[in-house]
mmCIF file of N, CA and C in Angstrom:
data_model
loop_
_atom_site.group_PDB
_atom_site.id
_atom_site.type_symbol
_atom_site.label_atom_id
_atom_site.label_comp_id
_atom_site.label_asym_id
_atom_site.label_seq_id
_atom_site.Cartn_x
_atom_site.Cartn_y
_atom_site.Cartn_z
ATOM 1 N N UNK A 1 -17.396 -36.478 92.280
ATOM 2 C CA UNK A 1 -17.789 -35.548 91.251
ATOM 3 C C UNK A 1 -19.174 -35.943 90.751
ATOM 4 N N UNK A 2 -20.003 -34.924 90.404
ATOM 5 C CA UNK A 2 -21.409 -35.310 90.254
ATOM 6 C C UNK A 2 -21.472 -35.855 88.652
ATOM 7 N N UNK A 3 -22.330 -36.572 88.080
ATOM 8 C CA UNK A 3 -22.074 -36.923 87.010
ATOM 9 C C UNK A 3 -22.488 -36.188 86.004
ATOM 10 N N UNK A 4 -22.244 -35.648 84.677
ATOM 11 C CA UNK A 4 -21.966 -34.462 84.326
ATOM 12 C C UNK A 4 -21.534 -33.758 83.982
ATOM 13 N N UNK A 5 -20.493 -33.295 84.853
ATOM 14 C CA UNK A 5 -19.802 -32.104 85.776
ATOM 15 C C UNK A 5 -18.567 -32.659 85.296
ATOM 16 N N UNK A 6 -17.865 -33.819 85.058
ATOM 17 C CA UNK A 6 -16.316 -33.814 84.953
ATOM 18 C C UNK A 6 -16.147 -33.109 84.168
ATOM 19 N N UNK A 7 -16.430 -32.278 82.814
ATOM 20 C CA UNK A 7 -15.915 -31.305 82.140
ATOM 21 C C UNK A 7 -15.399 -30.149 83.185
ATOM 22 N N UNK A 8 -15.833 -29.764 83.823
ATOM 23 C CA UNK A 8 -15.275 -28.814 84.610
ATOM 24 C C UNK A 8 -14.305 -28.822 85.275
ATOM 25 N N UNK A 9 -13.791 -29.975 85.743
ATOM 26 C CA UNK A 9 -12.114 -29.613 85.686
ATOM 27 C C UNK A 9 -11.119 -30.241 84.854
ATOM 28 N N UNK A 10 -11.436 -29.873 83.486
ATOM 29 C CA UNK A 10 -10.711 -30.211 82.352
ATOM 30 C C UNK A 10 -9.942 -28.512 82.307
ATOM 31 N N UNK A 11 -10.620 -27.600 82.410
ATOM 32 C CA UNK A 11 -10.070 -26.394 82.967
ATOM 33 C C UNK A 11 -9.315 -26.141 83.503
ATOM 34 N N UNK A 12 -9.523 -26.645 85.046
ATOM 35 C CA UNK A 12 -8.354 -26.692 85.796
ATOM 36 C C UNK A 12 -7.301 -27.592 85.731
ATOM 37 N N UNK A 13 -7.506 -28.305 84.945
ATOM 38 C CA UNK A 13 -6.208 -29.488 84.894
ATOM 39 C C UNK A 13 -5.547 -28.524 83.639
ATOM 40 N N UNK A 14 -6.105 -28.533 82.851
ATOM 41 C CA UNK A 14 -5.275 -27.282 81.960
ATOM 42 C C UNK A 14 -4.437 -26.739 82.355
ATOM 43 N N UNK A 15 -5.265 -25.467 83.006
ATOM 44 C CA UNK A 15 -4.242 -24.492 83.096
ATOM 45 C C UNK A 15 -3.365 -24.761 84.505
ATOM 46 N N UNK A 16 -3.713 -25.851 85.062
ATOM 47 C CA UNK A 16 -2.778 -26.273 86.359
ATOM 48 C C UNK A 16 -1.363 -26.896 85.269
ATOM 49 N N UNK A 17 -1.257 -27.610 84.206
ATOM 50 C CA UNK A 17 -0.549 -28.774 83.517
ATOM 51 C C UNK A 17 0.391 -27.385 82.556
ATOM 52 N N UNK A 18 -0.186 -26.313 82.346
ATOM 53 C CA UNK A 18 1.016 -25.191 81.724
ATOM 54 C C UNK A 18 1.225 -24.737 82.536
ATOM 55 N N UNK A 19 0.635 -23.897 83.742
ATOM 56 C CA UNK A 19 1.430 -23.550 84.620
ATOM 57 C C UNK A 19 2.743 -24.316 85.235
ATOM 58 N N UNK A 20 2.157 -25.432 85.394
ATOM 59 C CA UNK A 20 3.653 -26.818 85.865
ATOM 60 C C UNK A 20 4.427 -26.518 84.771
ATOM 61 N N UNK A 21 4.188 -26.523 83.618
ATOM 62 C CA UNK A 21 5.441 -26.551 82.465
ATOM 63 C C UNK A 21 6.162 -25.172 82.597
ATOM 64 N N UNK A 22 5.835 -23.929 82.863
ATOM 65 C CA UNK A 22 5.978 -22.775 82.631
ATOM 66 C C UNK A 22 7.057 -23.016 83.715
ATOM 67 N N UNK A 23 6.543 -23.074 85.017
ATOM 68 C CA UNK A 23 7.538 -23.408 86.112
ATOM 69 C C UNK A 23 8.607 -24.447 85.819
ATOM 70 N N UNK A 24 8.703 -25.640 85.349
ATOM 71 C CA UNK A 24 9.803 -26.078 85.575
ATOM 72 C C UNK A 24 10.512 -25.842 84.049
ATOM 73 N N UNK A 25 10.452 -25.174 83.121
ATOM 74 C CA UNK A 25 11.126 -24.704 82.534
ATOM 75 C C UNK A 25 11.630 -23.651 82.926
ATOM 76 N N UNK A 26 11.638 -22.851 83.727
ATOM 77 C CA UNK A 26 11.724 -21.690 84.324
ATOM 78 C C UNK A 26 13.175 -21.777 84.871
ATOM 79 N N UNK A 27 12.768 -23.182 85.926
ATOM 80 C CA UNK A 27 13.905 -23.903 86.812
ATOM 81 C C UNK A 27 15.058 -24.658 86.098
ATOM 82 N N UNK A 28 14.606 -25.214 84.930
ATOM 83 C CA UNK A 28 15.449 -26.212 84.467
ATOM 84 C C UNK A 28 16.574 -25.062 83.689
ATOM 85 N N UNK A 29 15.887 -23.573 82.922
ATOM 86 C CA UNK A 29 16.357 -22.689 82.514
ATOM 87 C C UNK A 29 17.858 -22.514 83.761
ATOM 88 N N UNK A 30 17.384 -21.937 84.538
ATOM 89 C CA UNK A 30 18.421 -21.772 85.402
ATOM 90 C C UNK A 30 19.562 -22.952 86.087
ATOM 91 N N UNK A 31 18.971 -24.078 86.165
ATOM 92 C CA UNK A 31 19.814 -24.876 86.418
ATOM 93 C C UNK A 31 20.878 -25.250 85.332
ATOM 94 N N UNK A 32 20.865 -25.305 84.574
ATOM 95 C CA UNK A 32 21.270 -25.507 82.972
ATOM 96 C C UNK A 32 22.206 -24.072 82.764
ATOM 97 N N UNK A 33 21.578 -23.240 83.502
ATOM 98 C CA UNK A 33 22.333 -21.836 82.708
ATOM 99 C C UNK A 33 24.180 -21.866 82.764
ATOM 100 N N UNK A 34 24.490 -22.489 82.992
ATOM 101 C CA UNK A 34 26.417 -22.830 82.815
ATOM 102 C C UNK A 34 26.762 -24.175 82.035
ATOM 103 N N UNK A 35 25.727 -24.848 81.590
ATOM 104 C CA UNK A 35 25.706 -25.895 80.067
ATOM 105 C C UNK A 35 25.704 -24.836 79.016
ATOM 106 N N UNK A 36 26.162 -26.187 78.925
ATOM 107 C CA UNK A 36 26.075 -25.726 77.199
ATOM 108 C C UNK A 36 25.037 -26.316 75.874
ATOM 109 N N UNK A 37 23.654 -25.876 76.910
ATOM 110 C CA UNK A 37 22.257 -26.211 76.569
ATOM 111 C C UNK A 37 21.462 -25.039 76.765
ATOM 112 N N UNK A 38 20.550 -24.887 75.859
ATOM 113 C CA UNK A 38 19.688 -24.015 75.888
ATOM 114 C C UNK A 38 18.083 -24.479 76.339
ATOM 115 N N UNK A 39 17.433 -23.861 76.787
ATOM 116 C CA UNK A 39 15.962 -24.244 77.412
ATOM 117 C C UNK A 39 14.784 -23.306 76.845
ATOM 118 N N UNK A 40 14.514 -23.776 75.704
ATOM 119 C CA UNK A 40 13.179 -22.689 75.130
ATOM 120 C C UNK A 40 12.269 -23.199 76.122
ATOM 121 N N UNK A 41 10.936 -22.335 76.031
ATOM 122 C CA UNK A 41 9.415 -22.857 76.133
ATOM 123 C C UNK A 41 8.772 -21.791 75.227
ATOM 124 N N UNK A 42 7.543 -22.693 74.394
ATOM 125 C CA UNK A 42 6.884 -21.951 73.681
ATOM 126 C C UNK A 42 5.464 -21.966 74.502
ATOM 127 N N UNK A 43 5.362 -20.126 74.271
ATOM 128 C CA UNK A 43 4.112 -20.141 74.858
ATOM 129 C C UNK A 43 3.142 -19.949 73.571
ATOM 130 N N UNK A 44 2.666 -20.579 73.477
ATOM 131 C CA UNK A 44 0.871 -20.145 71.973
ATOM 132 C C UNK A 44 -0.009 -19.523 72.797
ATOM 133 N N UNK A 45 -0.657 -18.595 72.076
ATOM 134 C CA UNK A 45 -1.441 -18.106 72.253
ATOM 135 C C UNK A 45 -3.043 -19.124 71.719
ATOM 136 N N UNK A 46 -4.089 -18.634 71.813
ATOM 137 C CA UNK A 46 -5.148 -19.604 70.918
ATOM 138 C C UNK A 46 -4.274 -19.648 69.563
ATOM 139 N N UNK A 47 -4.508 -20.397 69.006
ATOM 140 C CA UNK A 47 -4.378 -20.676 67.209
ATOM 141 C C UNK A 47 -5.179 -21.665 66.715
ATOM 142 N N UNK A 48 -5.553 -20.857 65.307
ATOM 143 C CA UNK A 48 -6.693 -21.578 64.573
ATOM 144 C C UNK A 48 -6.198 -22.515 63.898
ATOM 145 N N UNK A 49 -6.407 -23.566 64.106
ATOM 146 C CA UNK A 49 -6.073 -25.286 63.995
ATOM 147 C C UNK A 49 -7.840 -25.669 64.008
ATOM 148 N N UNK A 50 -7.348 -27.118 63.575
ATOM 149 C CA UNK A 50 -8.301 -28.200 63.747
ATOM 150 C C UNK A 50 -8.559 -28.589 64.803
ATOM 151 N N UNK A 51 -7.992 -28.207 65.642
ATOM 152 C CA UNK A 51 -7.625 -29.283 66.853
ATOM 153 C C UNK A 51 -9.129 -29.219 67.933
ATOM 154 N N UNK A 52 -9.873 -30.627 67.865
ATOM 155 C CA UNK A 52 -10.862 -31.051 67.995
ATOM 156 C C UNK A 52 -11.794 -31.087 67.213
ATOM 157 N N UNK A 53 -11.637 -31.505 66.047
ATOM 158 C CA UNK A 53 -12.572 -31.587 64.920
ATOM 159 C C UNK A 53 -12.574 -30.084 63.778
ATOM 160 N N UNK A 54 -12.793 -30.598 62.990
ATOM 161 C CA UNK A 54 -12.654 -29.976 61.302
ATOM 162 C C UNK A 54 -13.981 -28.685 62.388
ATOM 163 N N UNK A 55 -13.599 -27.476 62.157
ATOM 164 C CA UNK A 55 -14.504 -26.041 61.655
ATOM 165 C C UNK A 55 -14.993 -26.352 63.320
ATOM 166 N N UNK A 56 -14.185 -27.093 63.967
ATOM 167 C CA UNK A 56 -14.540 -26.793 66.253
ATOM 168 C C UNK A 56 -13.870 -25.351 66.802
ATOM 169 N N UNK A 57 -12.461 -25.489 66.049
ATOM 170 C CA UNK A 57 -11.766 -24.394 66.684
ATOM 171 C C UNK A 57 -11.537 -23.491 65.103
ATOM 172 N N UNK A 58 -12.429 -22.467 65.399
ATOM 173 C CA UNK A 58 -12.091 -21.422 64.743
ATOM 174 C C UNK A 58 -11.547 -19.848 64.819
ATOM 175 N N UNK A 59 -11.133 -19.944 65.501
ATOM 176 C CA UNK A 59 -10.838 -18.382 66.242
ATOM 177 C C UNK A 59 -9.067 -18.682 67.003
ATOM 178 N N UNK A 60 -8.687 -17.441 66.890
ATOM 179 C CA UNK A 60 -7.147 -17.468 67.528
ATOM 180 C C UNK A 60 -6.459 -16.901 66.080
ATOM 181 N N UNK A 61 -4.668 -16.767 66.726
ATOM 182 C CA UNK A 61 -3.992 -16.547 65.214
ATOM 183 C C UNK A 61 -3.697 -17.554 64.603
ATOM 184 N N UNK A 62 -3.203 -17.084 63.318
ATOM 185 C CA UNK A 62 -3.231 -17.529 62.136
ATOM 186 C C UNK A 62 -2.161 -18.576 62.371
ATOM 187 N N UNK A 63 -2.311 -20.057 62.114
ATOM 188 C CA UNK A 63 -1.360 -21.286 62.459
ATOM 189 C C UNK A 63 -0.099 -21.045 61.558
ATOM 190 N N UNK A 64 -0.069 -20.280 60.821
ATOM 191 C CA UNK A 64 1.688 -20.201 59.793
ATOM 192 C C UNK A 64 1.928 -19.330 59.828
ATOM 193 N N UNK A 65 1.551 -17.956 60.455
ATOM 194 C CA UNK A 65 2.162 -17.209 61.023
ATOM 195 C C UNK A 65 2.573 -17.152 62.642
ATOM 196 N N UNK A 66 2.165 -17.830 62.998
ATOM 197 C CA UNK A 66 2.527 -18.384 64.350
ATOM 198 C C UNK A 66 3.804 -19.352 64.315
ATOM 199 N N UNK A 67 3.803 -20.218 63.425
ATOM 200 C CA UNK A 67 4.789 -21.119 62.997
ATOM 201 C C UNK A 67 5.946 -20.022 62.735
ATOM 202 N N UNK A 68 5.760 -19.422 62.113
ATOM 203 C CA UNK A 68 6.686 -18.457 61.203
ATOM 204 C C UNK A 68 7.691 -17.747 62.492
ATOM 205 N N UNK A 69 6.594 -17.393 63.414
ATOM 206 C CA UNK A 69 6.828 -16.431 64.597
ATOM 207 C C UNK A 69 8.212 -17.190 65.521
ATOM 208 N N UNK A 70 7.265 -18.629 65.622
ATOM 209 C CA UNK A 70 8.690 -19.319 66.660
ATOM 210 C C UNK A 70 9.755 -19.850 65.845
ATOM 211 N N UNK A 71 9.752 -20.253 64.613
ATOM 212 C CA UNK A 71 11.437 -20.536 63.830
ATOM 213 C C UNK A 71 11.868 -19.373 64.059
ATOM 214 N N UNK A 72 11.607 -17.426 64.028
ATOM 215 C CA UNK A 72 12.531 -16.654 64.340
ATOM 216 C C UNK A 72 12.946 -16.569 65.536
ATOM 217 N N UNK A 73 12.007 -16.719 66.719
ATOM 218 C CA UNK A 73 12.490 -16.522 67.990
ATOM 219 C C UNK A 73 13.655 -17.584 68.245
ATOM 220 N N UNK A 74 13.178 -18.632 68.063
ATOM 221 C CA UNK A 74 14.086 -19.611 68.012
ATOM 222 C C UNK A 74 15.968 -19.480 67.482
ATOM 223 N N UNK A 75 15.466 -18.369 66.107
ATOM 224 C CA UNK A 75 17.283 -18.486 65.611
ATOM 225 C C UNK A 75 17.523 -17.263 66.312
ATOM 226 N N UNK A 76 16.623 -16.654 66.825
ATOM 227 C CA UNK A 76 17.604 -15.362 67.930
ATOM 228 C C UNK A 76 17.841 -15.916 69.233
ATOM 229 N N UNK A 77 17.479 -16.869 69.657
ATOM 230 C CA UNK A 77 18.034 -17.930 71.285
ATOM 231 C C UNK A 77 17.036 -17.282 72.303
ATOM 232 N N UNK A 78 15.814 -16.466 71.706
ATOM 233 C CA UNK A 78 14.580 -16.504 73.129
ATOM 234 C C UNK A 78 14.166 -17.386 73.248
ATOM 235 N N UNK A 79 14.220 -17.017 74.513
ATOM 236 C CA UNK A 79 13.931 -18.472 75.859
ATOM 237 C C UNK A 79 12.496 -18.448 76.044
ATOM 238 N N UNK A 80 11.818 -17.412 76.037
ATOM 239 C CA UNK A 80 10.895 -17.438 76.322
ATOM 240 C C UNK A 80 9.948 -16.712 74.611
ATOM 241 N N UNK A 81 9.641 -18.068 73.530
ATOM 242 C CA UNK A 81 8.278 -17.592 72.902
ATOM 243 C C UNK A 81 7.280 -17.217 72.528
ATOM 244 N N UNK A 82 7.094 -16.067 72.430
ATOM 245 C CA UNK A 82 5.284 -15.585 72.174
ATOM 246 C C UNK A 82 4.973 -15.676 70.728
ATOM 247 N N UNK A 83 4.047 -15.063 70.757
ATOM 248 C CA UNK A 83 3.241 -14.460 69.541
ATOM 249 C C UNK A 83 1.904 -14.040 70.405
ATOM 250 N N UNK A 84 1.339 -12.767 69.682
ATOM 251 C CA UNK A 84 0.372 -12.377 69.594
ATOM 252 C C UNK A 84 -0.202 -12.022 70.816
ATOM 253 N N UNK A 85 -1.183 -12.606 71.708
ATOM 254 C CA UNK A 85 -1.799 -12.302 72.844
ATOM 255 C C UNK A 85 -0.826 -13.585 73.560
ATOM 256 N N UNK A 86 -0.023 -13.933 73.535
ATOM 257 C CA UNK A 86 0.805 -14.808 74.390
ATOM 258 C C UNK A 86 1.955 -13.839 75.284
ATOM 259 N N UNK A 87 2.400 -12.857 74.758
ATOM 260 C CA UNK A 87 3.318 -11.862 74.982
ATOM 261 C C UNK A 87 2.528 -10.931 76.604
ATOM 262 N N UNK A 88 1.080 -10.910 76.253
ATOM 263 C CA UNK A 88 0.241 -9.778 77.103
ATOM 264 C C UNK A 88 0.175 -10.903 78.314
ATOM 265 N N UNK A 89 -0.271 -12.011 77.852
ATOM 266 C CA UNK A 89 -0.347 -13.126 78.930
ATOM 267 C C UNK A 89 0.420 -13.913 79.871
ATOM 268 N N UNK A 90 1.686 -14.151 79.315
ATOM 269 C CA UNK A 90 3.144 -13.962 79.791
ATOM 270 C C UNK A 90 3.269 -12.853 81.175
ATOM 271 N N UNK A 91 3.367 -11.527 80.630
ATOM 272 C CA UNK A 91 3.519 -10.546 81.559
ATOM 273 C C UNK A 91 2.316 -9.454 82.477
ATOM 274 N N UNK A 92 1.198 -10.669 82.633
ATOM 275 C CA UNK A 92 -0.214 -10.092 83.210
ATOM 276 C C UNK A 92 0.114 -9.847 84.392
ATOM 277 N N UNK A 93 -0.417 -9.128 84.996
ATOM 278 C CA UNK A 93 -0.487 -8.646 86.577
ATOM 279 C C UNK A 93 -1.827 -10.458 87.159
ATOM 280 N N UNK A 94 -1.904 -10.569 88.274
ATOM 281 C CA UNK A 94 -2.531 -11.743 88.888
ATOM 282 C C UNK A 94 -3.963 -11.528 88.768
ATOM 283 N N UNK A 95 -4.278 -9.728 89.104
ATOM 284 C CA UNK A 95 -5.727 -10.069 88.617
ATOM 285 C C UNK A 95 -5.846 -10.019 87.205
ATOM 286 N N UNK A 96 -5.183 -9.521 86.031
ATOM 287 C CA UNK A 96 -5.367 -9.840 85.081
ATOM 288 C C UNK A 96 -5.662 -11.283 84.872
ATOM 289 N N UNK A 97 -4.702 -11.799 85.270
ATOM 290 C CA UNK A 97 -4.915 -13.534 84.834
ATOM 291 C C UNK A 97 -6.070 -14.296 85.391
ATOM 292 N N UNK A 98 -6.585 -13.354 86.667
ATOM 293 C CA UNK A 98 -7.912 -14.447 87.428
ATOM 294 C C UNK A 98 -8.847 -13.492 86.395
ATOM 295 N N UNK A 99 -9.046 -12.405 85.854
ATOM 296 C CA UNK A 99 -10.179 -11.673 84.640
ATOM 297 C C UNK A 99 -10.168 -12.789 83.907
ATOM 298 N N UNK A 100 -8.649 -12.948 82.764
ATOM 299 C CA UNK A 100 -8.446 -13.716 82.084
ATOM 300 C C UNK A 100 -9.039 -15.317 82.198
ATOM 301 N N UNK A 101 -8.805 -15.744 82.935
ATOM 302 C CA UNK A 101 -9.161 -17.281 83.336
ATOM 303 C C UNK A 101 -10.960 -17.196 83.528
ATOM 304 N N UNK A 102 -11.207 -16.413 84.248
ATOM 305 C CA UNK A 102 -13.040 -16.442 84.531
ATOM 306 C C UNK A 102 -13.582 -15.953 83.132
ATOM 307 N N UNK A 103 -12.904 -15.097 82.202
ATOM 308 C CA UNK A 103 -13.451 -15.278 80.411
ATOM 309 C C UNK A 103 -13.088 -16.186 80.014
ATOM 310 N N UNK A 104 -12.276 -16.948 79.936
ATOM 311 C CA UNK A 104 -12.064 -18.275 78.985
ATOM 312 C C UNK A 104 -13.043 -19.100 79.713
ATOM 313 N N UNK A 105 -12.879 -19.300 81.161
ATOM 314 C CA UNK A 105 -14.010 -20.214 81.839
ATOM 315 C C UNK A 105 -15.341 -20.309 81.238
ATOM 316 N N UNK A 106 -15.791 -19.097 80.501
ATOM 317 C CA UNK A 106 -17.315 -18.316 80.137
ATOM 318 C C UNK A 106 -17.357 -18.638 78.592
ATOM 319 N N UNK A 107 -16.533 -18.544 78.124
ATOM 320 C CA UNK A 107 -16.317 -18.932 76.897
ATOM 321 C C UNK A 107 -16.749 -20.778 76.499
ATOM 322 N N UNK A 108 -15.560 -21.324 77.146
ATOM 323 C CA UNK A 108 -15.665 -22.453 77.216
ATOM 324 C C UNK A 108 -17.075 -23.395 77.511
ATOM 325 N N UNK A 109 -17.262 -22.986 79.019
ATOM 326 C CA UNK A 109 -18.238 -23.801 79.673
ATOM 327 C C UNK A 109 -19.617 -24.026 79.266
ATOM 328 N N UNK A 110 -19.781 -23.283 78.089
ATOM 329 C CA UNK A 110 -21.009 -23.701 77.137
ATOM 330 C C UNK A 110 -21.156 -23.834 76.028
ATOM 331 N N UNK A 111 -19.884 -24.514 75.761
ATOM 332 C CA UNK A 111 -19.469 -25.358 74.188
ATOM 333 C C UNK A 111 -19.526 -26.539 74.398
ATOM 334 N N UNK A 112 -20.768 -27.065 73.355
ATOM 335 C CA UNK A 112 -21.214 -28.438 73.490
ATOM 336 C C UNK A 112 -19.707 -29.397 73.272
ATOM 337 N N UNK A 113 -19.202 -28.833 72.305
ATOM 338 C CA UNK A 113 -17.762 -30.399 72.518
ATOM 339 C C UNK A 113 -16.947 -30.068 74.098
ATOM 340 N N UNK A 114 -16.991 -29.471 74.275
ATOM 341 C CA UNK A 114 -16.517 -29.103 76.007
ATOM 342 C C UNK A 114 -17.253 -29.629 76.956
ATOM 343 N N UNK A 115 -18.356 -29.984 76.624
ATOM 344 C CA UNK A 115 -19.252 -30.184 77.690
ATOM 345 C C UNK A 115 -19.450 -31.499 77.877
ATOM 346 N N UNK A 116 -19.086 -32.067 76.477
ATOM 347 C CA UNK A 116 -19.051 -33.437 76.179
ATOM 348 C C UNK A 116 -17.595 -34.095 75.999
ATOM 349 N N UNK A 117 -17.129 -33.923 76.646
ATOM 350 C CA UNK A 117 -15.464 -34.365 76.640
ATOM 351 C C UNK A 117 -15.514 -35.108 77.435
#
């Protein structure tokens, strides 16, 4: 890797590391399905948190209504959590998700704390 450049597959390790989760919750869902265990996964959408420094991440929904969102899903037994643009993203067609992924890519890839990670 050229030196630099390792920010750039902080991306792909991303969205490679939820996709893995998405999948084996998927599996573990079904294997499990004759326990007497249940298998959430929460999917978030962006949410506006701190997360990477005070006033870094400002944009996404609202962090306590998001909160709010998964204690209900939760006492109705969906397996599968959204909120907000998590719901559209969940059920994208493939080129949606390669649109999707090459805007966040564009977004991202020229944010100085991104660049400097």
């Amino acid at each position: 890797m050229r030196p630099g450049h390792h920010h750039r597959c902080l991306g792909a390790l991303y969205t490679a590391s939820k996709n893995a989760v998405h999948g084996f919750t998927q599996s573990l869902r079904l294997q499990l399905e004759e326990a007497d265990t249940a298998v959430f996964e929460i999917l978030p959408p962006a949410v506006n948190t701190n997360l990477g420094g005070s006033g870094e991440h400002t944009y996404g929904s609202d962090l306590n209504e998001f909160v709010s969102a998964v204690i209900d899903q939760l006492a109705s037994d969906t397996p599968e959590i959204t909120f907000d643009t998590s719901w559209t993203q969940l059920r994208a067609t493939k080129q949606e998700n390669n649109d999707m992924t090459e805007q966040v890519w564009h977004m991202f890839k020229d944010n100085p704390t991104f660049k400097n990670a």
